[in-house]
Short mmCIF file of C-alpha atoms in Angstrom, two decimals:
data_model
loop_
_atom_site.label_atom_id
_atom_site.label_comp_id
_atom_site.label_asym_id
_atom_site.label_seq_id
_atom_site.Cartn_x
_atom_site.Cartn_y
_atom_site.Cartn_z
CA MET A 1 0.00 0.00 0.00
CA SER A 2 1.44 3.36 -1.07
CA LYS A 3 1.23 6.46 1.11
CA VAL A 4 0.52 9.92 -0.28
CA VAL A 5 1.16 13.02 1.82
CA ILE A 6 -0.46 16.26 0.69
CA VAL A 7 0.70 19.69 1.88
CA GLY A 8 -2.15 22.19 1.65
CA GLY A 9 -5.87 21.51 1.76
CA VAL A 10 -7.54 24.14 -0.40
CA ALA A 11 -8.00 24.00 -4.19
CA ALA A 12 -5.16 21.88 -5.62
CA GLY A 13 -4.57 19.84 -2.46
CA ALA A 14 -8.20 18.95 -1.78
CA SER A 15 -8.82 18.24 -5.47
CA ALA A 16 -5.83 15.88 -5.60
CA ALA A 17 -6.93 14.11 -2.41
CA ALA A 18 -10.49 13.40 -3.59
CA ARG A 19 -9.33 12.29 -7.06
CA LEU A 20 -6.70 9.96 -5.55
CA ARG A 21 -9.34 8.20 -3.51
CA ARG A 22 -11.70 7.86 -6.45
CA LEU A 23 -8.91 6.20 -8.43
CA ASP A 24 -7.42 3.98 -5.72
CA GLU A 25 -9.13 2.69 -2.58
CA SER A 26 -5.91 1.14 -1.29
CA LEU A 27 -3.91 4.37 -0.91
CA GLU A 28 -3.11 5.82 2.50
CA ILE A 29 -3.74 9.55 2.11
CA VAL A 30 -2.70 12.13 4.72
CA LEU A 31 -3.48 15.82 4.13
CA PHE A 32 -1.85 18.58 6.17
CA GLU A 33 -3.36 22.07 6.33
CA LYS A 34 -1.72 24.72 8.51
CA GLY A 35 -4.97 26.67 8.90
CA ASP A 36 -8.22 25.77 10.63
CA TYR A 37 -10.14 24.92 7.46
CA ILE A 38 -9.73 22.98 4.23
CA SER A 39 -11.37 23.41 0.85
CA PHE A 40 -12.96 26.77 1.60
CA ALA A 41 -14.25 29.14 -1.08
CA ASN A 42 -11.62 31.87 -0.80
CA CYS A 43 -13.08 33.62 -3.87
CA GLY A 44 -16.26 34.12 -1.86
CA LEU A 45 -14.65 35.72 1.18
CA PRO A 46 -15.24 39.38 0.16
CA TYR A 47 -18.91 38.67 -0.48
CA TYR A 48 -19.35 37.19 2.99
CA ILE A 49 -17.82 40.32 4.52
CA GLY A 50 -20.21 42.48 2.47
CA GLY A 51 -23.21 40.38 3.49
CA VAL A 52 -24.02 39.09 0.01
CA ILE A 53 -23.23 35.59 1.30
CA GLU A 54 -25.07 35.55 4.60
CA GLU A 55 -24.03 32.23 6.14
CA ARG A 56 -20.37 31.60 6.94
CA GLU A 57 -20.86 27.87 6.49
CA GLU A 58 -21.60 28.42 2.80
CA LEU A 59 -17.90 29.16 2.33
CA LEU A 60 -16.84 25.75 3.63
CA VAL A 61 -16.92 23.48 0.59
CA SER A 62 -15.66 20.48 2.54
CA THR A 63 -14.60 19.59 6.07
CA PRO A 64 -12.11 17.17 7.64
CA GLU A 65 -15.04 15.07 8.84
CA LEU A 66 -16.56 14.81 5.37
CA MET A 67 -13.19 13.94 3.83
CA LYS A 68 -12.77 11.18 6.42
CA HIS A 69 -16.23 9.66 6.11
CA ARG A 70 -16.69 9.97 2.35
CA PHE A 71 -13.11 9.50 1.12
CA ASN A 72 -11.25 7.88 4.02
CA ILE A 73 -8.66 10.66 3.99
CA ASP A 74 -6.72 11.57 7.14
CA VAL A 75 -7.01 15.37 7.29
CA ARG A 76 -4.92 17.16 9.92
CA VAL A 77 -5.66 20.87 10.28
CA ASN A 78 -3.54 23.33 12.27
CA SER A 79 -0.60 21.25 11.09
CA GLU A 80 2.16 23.09 9.26
CA VAL A 81 4.76 21.22 7.24
CA ILE A 82 8.00 23.00 8.11
CA LYS A 83 10.63 20.89 6.36
CA LEU A 84 11.04 18.41 3.51
CA ASP A 85 13.76 15.76 3.32
CA GLY A 86 13.59 14.37 -0.20
CA ASN A 87 16.36 11.81 0.33
CA SER A 88 14.62 10.00 3.16
CA LYS A 89 11.14 10.88 1.89
CA LYS A 90 10.04 12.57 5.10
CA VAL A 91 8.30 15.79 6.05
CA ALA A 92 8.51 17.52 9.42
CA ILE A 93 5.28 18.87 10.89
CA SER A 94 4.53 21.42 13.58
CA SER A 95 1.04 20.63 14.88
CA LYS A 96 -1.17 22.48 17.31
CA ASP A 97 -2.49 19.17 18.68
CA ARG A 98 0.40 16.72 18.18
CA GLY A 99 3.47 18.91 18.60
CA ASN A 100 6.44 18.38 16.29
CA TYR A 101 6.84 15.08 14.48
CA GLU A 102 7.77 13.50 11.14
CA GLU A 103 5.75 11.68 8.50
CA THR A 104 7.08 9.46 5.74
CA TYR A 105 5.66 9.30 2.23
CA ASP A 106 5.87 7.40 -1.03
CA TYR A 107 4.40 10.31 -2.97
CA LEU A 108 4.29 13.93 -1.89
CA VAL A 109 1.91 16.59 -3.23
CA LEU A 110 2.94 20.19 -2.58
CA ALA A 111 0.00 22.60 -2.68
CA PRO A 112 0.92 25.20 -0.05
CA GLY A 113 -0.71 28.06 -1.95
CA ALA A 114 0.28 31.69 -1.62
CA LYS A 115 0.41 34.21 1.18
CA PRO A 116 -0.28 37.96 1.20
CA PHE A 117 2.68 40.03 0.10
CA LYS A 118 3.95 42.34 2.85
CA PRO A 119 6.27 45.11 1.66
CA ASN A 120 9.19 46.01 3.87
CA ILE A 121 7.96 49.45 4.92
CA ASN A 122 7.49 51.20 8.25
CA GLY A 123 4.26 50.38 10.05
CA ILE A 124 3.42 47.31 7.98
CA ASN A 125 2.94 45.18 11.13
CA SER A 126 0.25 47.42 12.59
CA GLU A 127 -2.75 45.61 14.06
CA LYS A 128 -4.94 48.04 12.12
CA ILE A 129 -3.79 46.47 8.84
CA PHE A 130 -5.93 43.51 7.73
CA TYR A 131 -5.48 40.86 5.04
CA LEU A 132 -7.89 38.52 3.31
CA ARG A 133 -6.47 35.13 2.36
CA ASN A 134 -8.29 32.60 4.53
CA VAL A 135 -11.29 32.12 6.80
CA GLN A 136 -9.40 33.34 9.87
CA ASP A 137 -8.56 36.61 8.08
CA THR A 138 -12.21 36.93 7.10
CA ASP A 139 -13.48 36.46 10.64
CA LYS A 140 -11.02 39.01 11.94
CA LEU A 141 -11.96 41.64 9.36
CA LYS A 142 -15.71 41.04 9.58
CA SER A 143 -15.61 41.44 13.35
CA VAL A 144 -14.48 45.07 13.07
CA THR A 145 -16.65 46.24 10.16
CA LYS A 146 -19.49 47.32 12.45
CA GLU A 147 -17.12 49.44 14.53
CA ILE A 148 -15.51 51.49 11.73
CA LYS A 149 -16.55 54.20 9.30
CA SER A 150 -13.64 54.32 6.85
CA VAL A 151 -11.08 52.03 5.23
CA ILE A 152 -8.05 52.33 2.97
CA ILE A 153 -7.55 49.44 0.57
CA VAL A 154 -4.05 49.06 -0.82
CA GLY A 155 -3.95 47.23 -4.14
CA GLY A 156 -6.22 47.35 -7.19
CA GLY A 157 -6.20 43.66 -8.06
CA TYR A 158 -9.16 41.31 -7.83
CA ILE A 159 -9.29 41.12 -4.03
CA GLY A 160 -8.84 44.87 -3.65
CA ILE A 161 -11.66 45.67 -6.08
CA GLU A 162 -14.04 43.09 -4.60
CA MET A 163 -13.29 44.34 -1.09
CA ALA A 164 -13.91 47.95 -2.17
CA GLU A 165 -17.35 47.06 -3.48
CA ASN A 166 -18.34 44.94 -0.51
CA LEU A 167 -17.11 47.37 2.13
CA LYS A 168 -18.98 50.14 0.31
CA LYS A 169 -22.12 48.02 0.65
CA LEU A 170 -21.61 48.40 4.40
CA ASP A 171 -21.77 52.22 3.98
CA LEU A 172 -18.08 52.71 4.73
CA GLN A 173 -15.93 55.45 3.24
CA VAL A 174 -13.59 53.55 0.94
CA THR A 175 -10.31 54.76 -0.55
CA LEU A 176 -8.41 52.47 -2.90
CA VAL A 177 -4.70 53.05 -3.54
CA GLU A 178 -3.03 51.53 -6.62
CA ALA A 179 0.63 52.04 -7.55
CA ALA A 180 0.03 51.51 -11.28
CA SER A 181 -1.79 53.89 -13.60
CA HIS A 182 -4.84 51.59 -13.65
CA ILE A 183 -6.50 48.91 -11.55
CA LEU A 184 -6.92 45.27 -12.66
CA SER A 185 -3.71 44.54 -14.58
CA PRO A 186 -5.15 41.76 -16.82
CA PHE A 187 -7.16 44.41 -18.69
CA ASP A 188 -6.03 47.04 -21.16
CA GLU A 189 -6.75 50.66 -20.36
CA GLU A 190 -9.80 51.20 -22.60
CA ILE A 191 -11.54 48.21 -20.96
CA VAL A 192 -10.55 48.88 -17.37
CA ALA A 193 -11.64 52.50 -17.76
CA ALA A 194 -15.24 51.26 -17.55
CA ALA A 195 -14.50 49.67 -14.16
CA GLU A 196 -12.83 52.82 -12.85
CA MET A 197 -15.82 54.87 -13.95
CA ALA A 198 -18.13 52.45 -12.12
CA MET A 199 -16.08 52.72 -8.94
CA GLU A 200 -16.00 56.51 -9.00
CA LYS A 201 -19.75 56.56 -9.73
CA ASN A 202 -20.20 54.52 -6.54
CA LYS A 203 -18.06 57.01 -4.58
CA ILE A 204 -14.90 54.92 -4.23
CA ASN A 205 -11.98 57.33 -3.82
CA LEU A 206 -9.46 56.04 -6.39
CA GLN A 207 -5.83 56.99 -5.83
CA LEU A 208 -3.99 55.79 -8.97
CA ASN A 209 -0.26 56.16 -9.63
CA SER A 210 0.07 56.19 -5.85
CA LYS A 211 2.35 53.97 -3.79
CA VAL A 212 2.21 53.60 -0.02
CA ILE A 213 5.67 54.19 1.45
CA SER A 214 4.76 53.87 5.14
CA PHE A 215 1.96 53.50 7.67
CA LYS A 216 1.55 55.20 11.03
CA GLU A 217 -0.93 54.36 13.75
CA VAL A 218 -2.67 57.36 15.27
CA GLU A 219 -5.05 57.56 18.20
CA ASP A 220 -8.20 57.35 16.14
CA GLY A 221 -7.02 55.27 13.17
CA ILE A 222 -4.11 54.76 10.83
CA GLU A 223 -2.38 56.99 8.29
CA ALA A 224 -0.96 55.93 4.93
CA TYR A 225 1.85 58.05 3.50
CA LEU A 226 2.03 58.05 -0.30
CA ASN A 227 4.98 58.61 -2.62
CA ASN A 228 3.30 61.72 -4.06
CA GLY A 229 3.25 63.41 -0.65
CA ASN A 230 -0.42 62.76 0.12
CA ILE A 231 -1.41 61.43 3.53
CA LEU A 232 -4.55 59.32 3.80
CA LYS A 233 -6.32 58.50 7.03
CA ALA A 234 -8.89 55.83 7.90
CA ASP A 235 -9.98 53.58 10.74
CA ILE A 236 -8.29 50.51 9.21
CA VAL A 237 -6.29 49.38 6.18
CA VAL A 238 -6.94 46.29 4.06
CA SER A 239 -3.75 45.22 2.31
CA ALA A 240 -4.40 43.52 -1.03
CA ILE A 241 -1.10 44.29 -2.75
CA GLY A 242 -0.70 40.78 -4.09
CA VAL A 243 0.51 37.34 -3.08
CA SER A 244 3.77 35.41 -3.03
CA PRO A 245 4.22 31.63 -3.02
CA ASP A 246 4.21 30.11 0.46
CA THR A 247 7.35 28.05 -0.13
CA GLU A 248 9.87 29.18 2.47
CA PHE A 249 9.78 25.72 4.09
CA LEU A 250 11.26 24.28 0.88
CA LYS A 251 14.32 26.54 0.92
CA ASP A 252 16.86 23.81 1.78
CA SER A 253 14.88 20.82 0.50
CA GLY A 254 16.44 20.49 -2.94
CA ILE A 255 13.16 21.42 -4.63
CA ALA A 256 13.88 23.66 -7.63
CA LEU A 257 12.31 27.10 -7.21
CA GLY A 258 11.91 30.00 -9.61
CA GLU A 259 13.20 33.53 -9.09
CA ARG A 260 10.15 34.55 -7.05
CA GLY A 261 9.98 31.32 -5.06
CA HIS A 262 7.50 29.39 -7.19
CA ILE A 263 7.94 25.62 -7.44
CA LEU A 264 9.19 24.49 -10.84
CA ILE A 265 7.31 21.62 -12.44
CA ASN A 266 7.02 19.78 -15.76
CA ASN A 267 3.79 19.20 -17.65
CA ARG A 268 3.01 16.17 -15.47
CA MET A 269 3.15 18.46 -12.42
CA GLU A 270 6.34 16.70 -11.24
CA THR A 271 9.06 18.59 -9.41
CA ASN A 272 12.76 17.77 -9.77
CA LEU A 273 12.55 15.37 -6.78
CA GLU A 274 11.38 11.80 -7.34
CA GLY A 275 7.80 11.18 -6.28
CA VAL A 276 7.15 14.86 -5.46
CA TYR A 277 4.42 16.75 -7.33
CA ALA A 278 3.18 20.32 -6.99
CA GLY A 279 0.20 22.41 -8.05
CA GLY A 280 -1.86 25.51 -7.27
CA ASP A 281 -0.84 29.07 -6.53
CA ALA A 282 2.70 28.09 -5.49
CA VAL A 283 3.81 26.73 -8.90
CA GLU A 284 5.24 28.38 -11.97
CA VAL A 285 3.31 27.59 -15.15
CA ILE A 286 3.61 28.25 -18.89
CA ASP A 287 1.48 30.96 -20.47
CA PHE A 288 -0.73 29.22 -23.05
CA VAL A 289 -0.55 32.11 -25.52
CA ASN A 290 3.06 33.33 -25.42
CA GLY A 291 4.84 30.22 -24.12
CA ASN A 292 6.76 32.01 -21.37
CA LYS A 293 6.99 31.05 -17.71
CA THR A 294 4.58 32.87 -15.43
CA ALA A 295 2.47 32.56 -12.29
CA ILE A 296 -1.31 32.85 -12.54
CA PRO A 297 -3.04 32.18 -9.19
CA LEU A 298 -6.53 31.10 -10.22
CA ALA A 299 -8.86 28.50 -8.68
CA GLY A 300 -9.80 26.79 -11.95
CA PRO A 301 -6.24 25.90 -12.99
CA ALA A 302 -5.42 24.86 -9.40
CA ASN A 303 -8.28 22.35 -9.33
CA LYS A 304 -7.25 20.94 -12.72
CA GLN A 305 -3.67 20.59 -11.57
CA GLY A 306 -4.74 18.65 -8.48
CA ARG A 307 -6.66 16.22 -10.66
CA ILE A 308 -3.70 15.76 -13.03
CA ILE A 309 -1.35 15.09 -10.10
CA ALA A 310 -3.67 12.36 -8.81
CA ASP A 311 -3.91 10.80 -12.27
CA ASN A 312 -0.14 10.55 -12.63
CA ILE A 313 0.36 9.13 -9.14
CA CYS A 314 -2.19 6.44 -9.97
CA GLY A 315 -0.61 5.58 -13.31
CA VAL A 316 -3.08 7.45 -15.51
CA PRO A 317 -0.94 9.48 -17.98
CA SER A 318 -2.09 13.09 -17.76
CA ILE A 319 -0.48 16.42 -18.65
CA TYR A 320 -1.26 20.04 -17.86
CA LYS A 321 -1.62 22.08 -21.03
CA ASN A 322 -0.64 25.48 -19.63
CA THR A 323 -2.69 28.42 -18.32
CA GLN A 324 -4.42 31.06 -20.42
CA GLY A 325 -5.71 33.18 -17.53
CA THR A 326 -9.44 33.28 -18.22
CA THR A 327 -11.07 35.40 -15.56
CA VAL A 328 -14.10 37.51 -14.70
CA ILE A 329 -14.85 40.06 -11.98
CA LYS A 330 -17.91 41.94 -10.78
CA VAL A 331 -17.46 45.70 -10.25
CA PHE A 332 -20.76 46.96 -8.83
CA ASP A 333 -23.28 46.61 -11.71
CA LEU A 334 -20.53 45.95 -14.24
CA ALA A 335 -18.70 42.76 -15.22
CA LEU A 336 -15.21 42.54 -16.71
CA ALA A 337 -13.86 39.35 -18.25
CA ALA A 338 -10.65 38.45 -20.05
CA THR A 339 -8.78 35.54 -21.57
CA GLY A 340 -5.34 35.11 -23.11
CA ASN A 341 -2.85 37.98 -23.30
CA ASN A 342 -3.55 41.70 -23.22
CA GLU A 343 -1.76 44.21 -25.43
CA ARG A 344 0.57 45.30 -22.65
CA ILE A 345 1.97 41.76 -22.27
CA LEU A 346 2.28 41.25 -26.02
CA GLU A 347 4.08 44.56 -26.47
CA SER A 348 6.51 43.76 -23.64
CA LEU A 349 7.39 40.50 -25.42
CA ASP A 350 7.58 42.12 -28.88
CA ILE A 351 4.83 39.83 -30.19
CA PRO A 352 3.21 41.37 -33.31
CA HIS A 353 -0.53 41.76 -32.97
CA HIS A 354 -3.63 43.71 -33.96
CA SER A 355 -6.64 44.73 -31.92
CA LEU A 356 -10.18 45.92 -32.45
CA ILE A 357 -13.02 47.19 -30.31
CA VAL A 358 -16.73 46.60 -30.86
CA HIS A 359 -19.78 47.49 -28.78
CA PRO A 360 -22.45 44.83 -29.41
CA PHE A 361 -25.60 44.31 -27.36
CA SER A 362 -26.01 41.44 -24.91
CA HIS A 363 -29.13 40.30 -26.78
CA ALA A 364 -31.36 41.55 -29.59
CA GLY A 365 -31.58 45.33 -29.35
CA TYR A 366 -35.31 45.39 -29.91
CA TYR A 367 -35.96 43.03 -26.96
CA PRO A 368 -36.29 44.88 -23.62
CA GLY A 369 -33.25 45.08 -21.39
CA ALA A 370 -30.52 44.82 -24.02
CA GLN A 371 -27.22 46.06 -22.59
CA GLN A 372 -24.30 47.32 -24.64
CA MET A 373 -20.89 45.86 -23.90
CA THR A 374 -17.35 46.75 -24.96
CA LEU A 375 -15.46 43.81 -26.47
CA LYS A 376 -11.79 43.90 -27.43
CA LEU A 377 -10.27 41.20 -29.63
CA ILE A 378 -6.50 40.73 -30.11
CA PHE A 379 -5.08 38.62 -32.95
CA ASN A 380 -2.06 38.22 -35.23
CA ASP A 381 -1.48 38.44 -38.99
CA GLU A 382 -2.66 34.86 -39.50
CA GLY A 383 -5.85 35.56 -37.57
CA LYS A 384 -4.86 33.47 -34.56
CA ILE A 385 -6.62 34.79 -31.47
CA LEU A 386 -4.19 35.97 -28.78
CA GLY A 387 -6.62 37.42 -26.26
CA ALA A 388 -9.95 39.08 -25.60
CA GLN A 389 -11.45 41.37 -22.97
CA ALA A 390 -14.93 42.69 -22.37
CA ALA A 391 -16.83 44.99 -20.05
CA GLY A 392 -20.59 45.32 -19.68
CA ARG A 393 -23.62 44.69 -17.54
CA GLU A 394 -24.83 41.47 -19.15
CA GLY A 395 -23.47 38.64 -21.30
CA VAL A 396 -19.79 39.47 -20.87
CA ASP A 397 -18.76 36.15 -19.32
CA LYS A 398 -20.63 34.18 -21.99
CA ARG A 399 -18.74 35.85 -24.85
CA ILE A 400 -15.30 35.61 -23.25
CA ASP A 401 -15.89 31.94 -22.43
CA VAL A 402 -16.64 31.24 -26.08
CA ILE A 403 -13.48 33.05 -27.20
CA ALA A 404 -11.47 31.30 -24.46
CA THR A 405 -12.59 27.97 -25.91
CA ALA A 406 -11.57 29.10 -29.38
CA ILE A 407 -8.11 30.08 -28.09
CA ARG A 408 -7.70 26.74 -26.32
CA TYR A 409 -8.25 24.86 -29.57
CA GLY A 410 -6.11 27.13 -31.75
CA GLY A 411 -9.03 29.08 -33.21
CA THR A 412 -8.76 32.06 -35.52
CA VAL A 413 -10.90 35.12 -36.09
CA TYR A 414 -12.26 33.34 -39.16
CA ASP A 415 -13.53 30.57 -36.88
CA LEU A 416 -15.41 33.16 -34.82
CA THR A 417 -17.39 34.16 -37.91
CA GLU A 418 -18.47 30.55 -38.41
CA LEU A 419 -19.52 29.69 -34.86
CA GLU A 420 -23.18 28.76 -34.60
CA LEU A 421 -24.27 30.13 -31.24
CA SER A 422 -27.63 29.92 -29.53
CA TYR A 423 -30.02 32.69 -30.48
CA ALA A 424 -33.39 33.97 -29.37
CA PRO A 425 -34.18 37.67 -28.79
CA PRO A 426 -33.99 37.46 -24.96
CA PHE A 427 -30.58 35.75 -25.05
CA GLY A 428 -28.55 36.94 -28.04
CA SER A 429 -28.52 38.28 -31.56
CA ALA A 430 -28.54 36.56 -34.91
CA LYS A 431 -25.07 38.05 -35.34
CA ASP A 432 -23.71 37.31 -31.89
CA ALA A 433 -21.11 39.59 -30.33
CA VAL A 434 -18.51 36.85 -30.89
CA ASN A 435 -19.44 36.51 -34.57
CA PHE A 436 -19.42 40.27 -34.96
CA SER A 437 -15.90 40.66 -33.57
CA GLY A 438 -14.79 37.97 -36.02
CA TYR A 439 -16.40 39.81 -38.95
CA VAL A 440 -14.58 43.03 -38.09
CA ALA A 441 -11.25 41.19 -37.74
CA GLU A 442 -11.82 39.36 -41.01
CA ASN A 443 -12.53 42.65 -42.82
CA TYR A 444 -9.29 44.05 -41.43
CA LEU A 445 -7.11 41.04 -42.35
CA THR A 446 -8.60 40.84 -45.85
CA GLU A 447 -7.93 44.57 -46.32
CA LYS A 448 -11.55 45.59 -46.64
CA SER A 449 -10.99 47.90 -43.70
CA GLU A 450 -8.06 49.71 -42.10
CA LEU A 451 -8.36 50.13 -38.35
CA VAL A 452 -6.73 52.76 -36.19
CA HIS A 453 -6.84 52.76 -32.40
CA PRO A 454 -8.35 55.74 -30.51
CA ARG A 455 -5.03 56.22 -28.71
CA GLU A 456 -3.49 57.29 -32.02
CA LEU A 457 -5.65 60.43 -32.12
CA LYS A 458 -3.34 62.21 -29.71
CA LYS A 459 -0.37 61.53 -32.00
CA ILE A 460 -1.77 63.36 -35.04
CA LYS A 461 0.45 66.23 -36.20
CA PRO A 462 -0.50 69.03 -38.66
CA GLU A 463 2.00 67.76 -41.21
CA ASP A 464 0.30 64.33 -41.23
CA ASN A 465 -2.54 65.80 -43.31
CA ILE A 466 -5.09 63.72 -41.38
CA VAL A 467 -8.69 64.84 -40.87
CA VAL A 468 -11.08 63.24 -38.39
CA LEU A 469 -14.42 62.71 -40.13
CA ASP A 470 -17.45 62.10 -37.90
CA VAL A 471 -20.24 60.34 -39.82
CA ARG A 472 -22.86 60.57 -37.08
CA THR A 473 -25.89 62.84 -37.21
CA GLU A 474 -25.70 66.51 -36.27
CA GLU A 475 -27.87 65.74 -33.24
CA GLU A 476 -25.28 63.22 -32.02
CA ARG A 477 -22.42 65.64 -32.63
CA ALA A 478 -24.22 68.28 -30.61
CA LEU A 479 -23.94 66.00 -27.58
CA GLY A 480 -20.18 65.64 -27.94
CA LYS A 481 -17.54 65.57 -30.65
CA ILE A 482 -13.81 65.39 -31.29
CA GLU A 483 -12.08 68.75 -31.40
CA ASN A 484 -11.27 69.89 -34.96
CA SER A 485 -13.28 67.05 -36.49
CA ILE A 486 -15.64 67.62 -39.40
CA GLY A 487 -19.08 66.04 -39.69
CA ILE A 488 -20.92 64.46 -42.62
CA ASN A 489 -23.80 62.09 -41.93
CA VAL A 490 -23.04 58.73 -43.54
CA ASN A 491 -26.48 58.83 -45.19
CA GLU A 492 -25.45 62.00 -47.03
CA LEU A 493 -21.86 61.00 -47.77
CA ARG A 494 -22.24 59.84 -51.39
CA ASN A 495 -23.77 63.18 -52.34
CA ARG A 496 -21.13 65.24 -50.53
CA LEU A 497 -17.90 63.64 -51.71
CA ASN A 498 -17.01 66.90 -53.46
CA GLU A 499 -16.50 68.45 -50.00
CA LEU A 500 -13.57 66.12 -49.31
CA ASP A 501 -9.96 66.34 -50.47
CA LYS A 502 -8.30 63.26 -51.97
CA ASP A 503 -4.91 64.61 -50.91
CA LYS A 504 -5.90 64.18 -47.27
CA GLU A 505 -6.32 61.02 -45.18
CA TYR A 506 -9.60 60.68 -43.30
CA TRP A 507 -9.94 58.92 -39.96
CA LEU A 508 -13.60 58.00 -39.68
CA HIS A 509 -15.76 57.40 -36.66
CA CYS A 510 -19.42 57.02 -35.74
CA ALA A 511 -20.83 55.99 -32.36
CA VAL A 512 -19.45 52.43 -32.25
CA GLY A 513 -17.81 51.72 -35.63
CA ILE A 514 -20.56 50.30 -37.84
CA ARG A 515 -21.59 53.39 -39.79
CA SER A 516 -17.97 54.48 -40.12
CA TYR A 517 -17.15 51.12 -41.75
CA ILE A 518 -19.92 51.78 -44.28
CA ALA A 519 -18.44 55.23 -44.85
CA GLU A 520 -14.98 53.71 -45.23
CA ARG A 521 -16.20 51.38 -47.97
CA ILE A 522 -17.85 54.29 -49.79
CA LEU A 523 -14.76 56.48 -49.62
CA LYS A 524 -12.25 53.78 -50.51
CA GLN A 525 -14.21 52.83 -53.63
CA ASN A 526 -14.22 56.48 -54.63
CA GLY A 527 -10.45 56.86 -54.36
CA PHE A 528 -10.10 58.36 -50.88
CA LYS A 529 -7.51 57.37 -48.26
CA CYS A 530 -9.23 56.55 -44.98
CA LYS A 531 -9.14 54.47 -41.80
CA ASN A 532 -11.83 53.47 -39.33
CA ILE A 533 -11.27 54.42 -35.67
CA THR A 534 -12.03 51.09 -33.99
CA GLY A 535 -14.82 51.24 -31.43
CA GLY A 536 -16.02 54.66 -32.57
CA TYR A 537 -16.87 57.59 -30.32
CA LYS A 538 -17.64 55.31 -27.38
CA ALA A 539 -14.10 53.87 -27.47
CA ILE A 540 -12.66 57.36 -27.95
CA ARG A 541 -14.40 58.57 -24.79
CA LEU A 542 -13.23 55.51 -22.86
CA MET A 543 -9.67 56.20 -23.98
CA GLU A 544 -9.98 59.86 -22.99
CA TYR A 545 -11.03 58.75 -19.52
CA ALA A 546 -8.30 56.10 -19.34
CA THR A 547 -5.59 58.62 -20.20
CA ARG A 548 -6.90 61.35 -17.91
CA GLU A 549 -4.42 62.98 -15.58
CA VAL A 550 -4.64 61.33 -12.17
CA LEU A 551 -2.77 61.99 -8.96
#
């Protein structure tokens, strides 16, 4: 009988344990978790604090008792593995109940997860600074929410944004500090701008381009000192700067670690030590799109990795086919979703790419309740899809999931045009948002349309001889227009071509890009040089907001 020891009892660890038992009844399985709970829904923690999830027990997906009775797994909580000896196949444990002791193994699964990152700055150890990584953190933070009126959240990642929304639901004054120029790094600026607008609309005080350099406790709260000279004050701070792999106990074990402490694995989830596997937030993975090493701490990949580890231990050949980072987040009444690489990553790796922006409706526009979304598609010269992002109030996750599936199976923008997706007026459109993005990309790659990004507007110089041509109605232009642009309604364009100069280049836009494409086809076939500003006036306004001057 073989013995499997598992370090860590949340996503990857618990998934591996349950799969091992389903595959082999004869295994001895021992799972160590240094916290009080296993298999808890850490993605749901902010919503419990905000009261959306009312019962604490709903967060506990499994318990040691259930794992024992249903799977015959020996779960030991409050038991921290503090050392690994790969030569003798032993781990050393520090246990609240059993003291210090050793445990042997035939196979070892490392799933220690990640821990909150704590910068080395003055005041970081204040008791008025809270974290949110496990159930204990949640209990501690929730216990003080009724006693406070204000909070500073440091970090504009997923946890920081979700905490901002949920603490605002408790009628607290919320300030969010982010060192980068925008929140939510998986998204490009014209998409994330919608989230920032939603936060400011809901009275979240956003402090972008702002880094905390120290904290100081004061009699009635805590102060955060920023690199720009500003001093913020609140009752408490929630630190959500990020996470780092919880792998310090492996320092002298012989396990190969990456530069930032992540465990290095192959595609079978094996480490460099015989019989030792690893998965979850503590491992380094390969980016599915660009092929480079990275770390993407997401629950879905962690659960898959746990399953693959169990398969390989039990002799079922199984490989992990890299991580593409598909994700979604709720920001008040808005949803943002993404998959694959964003433009910032691709540009940093010098990977050639193109992008477009469309604004389709979540379902048929004539059916009540249709909501407009912003969808960005990124692809290369061959049409291979490299990434996609979307923001909107309805249907965002559905469209990104479809594109994520296309990416996983090597799909192109041409494939998007051919997808047959479910349609009825309450649920979609005959030309679904996914199809529509494919049509626009196809037109671009087959040179029926030339696209220019809204960000390029600020780079126009007088000597470029470029004119911005707005093909909306005069009524629309009266509500807002681009400075120095000229206007000709697309419906009048054929009869007013004599007003245009063939020595100039025209950058066209309408509200969202459809009418300007029609105008582009008219002008091109009449000998004019022109390009279509992708996403139209809506994308232009988003970009104006995204590039606003912030403190």
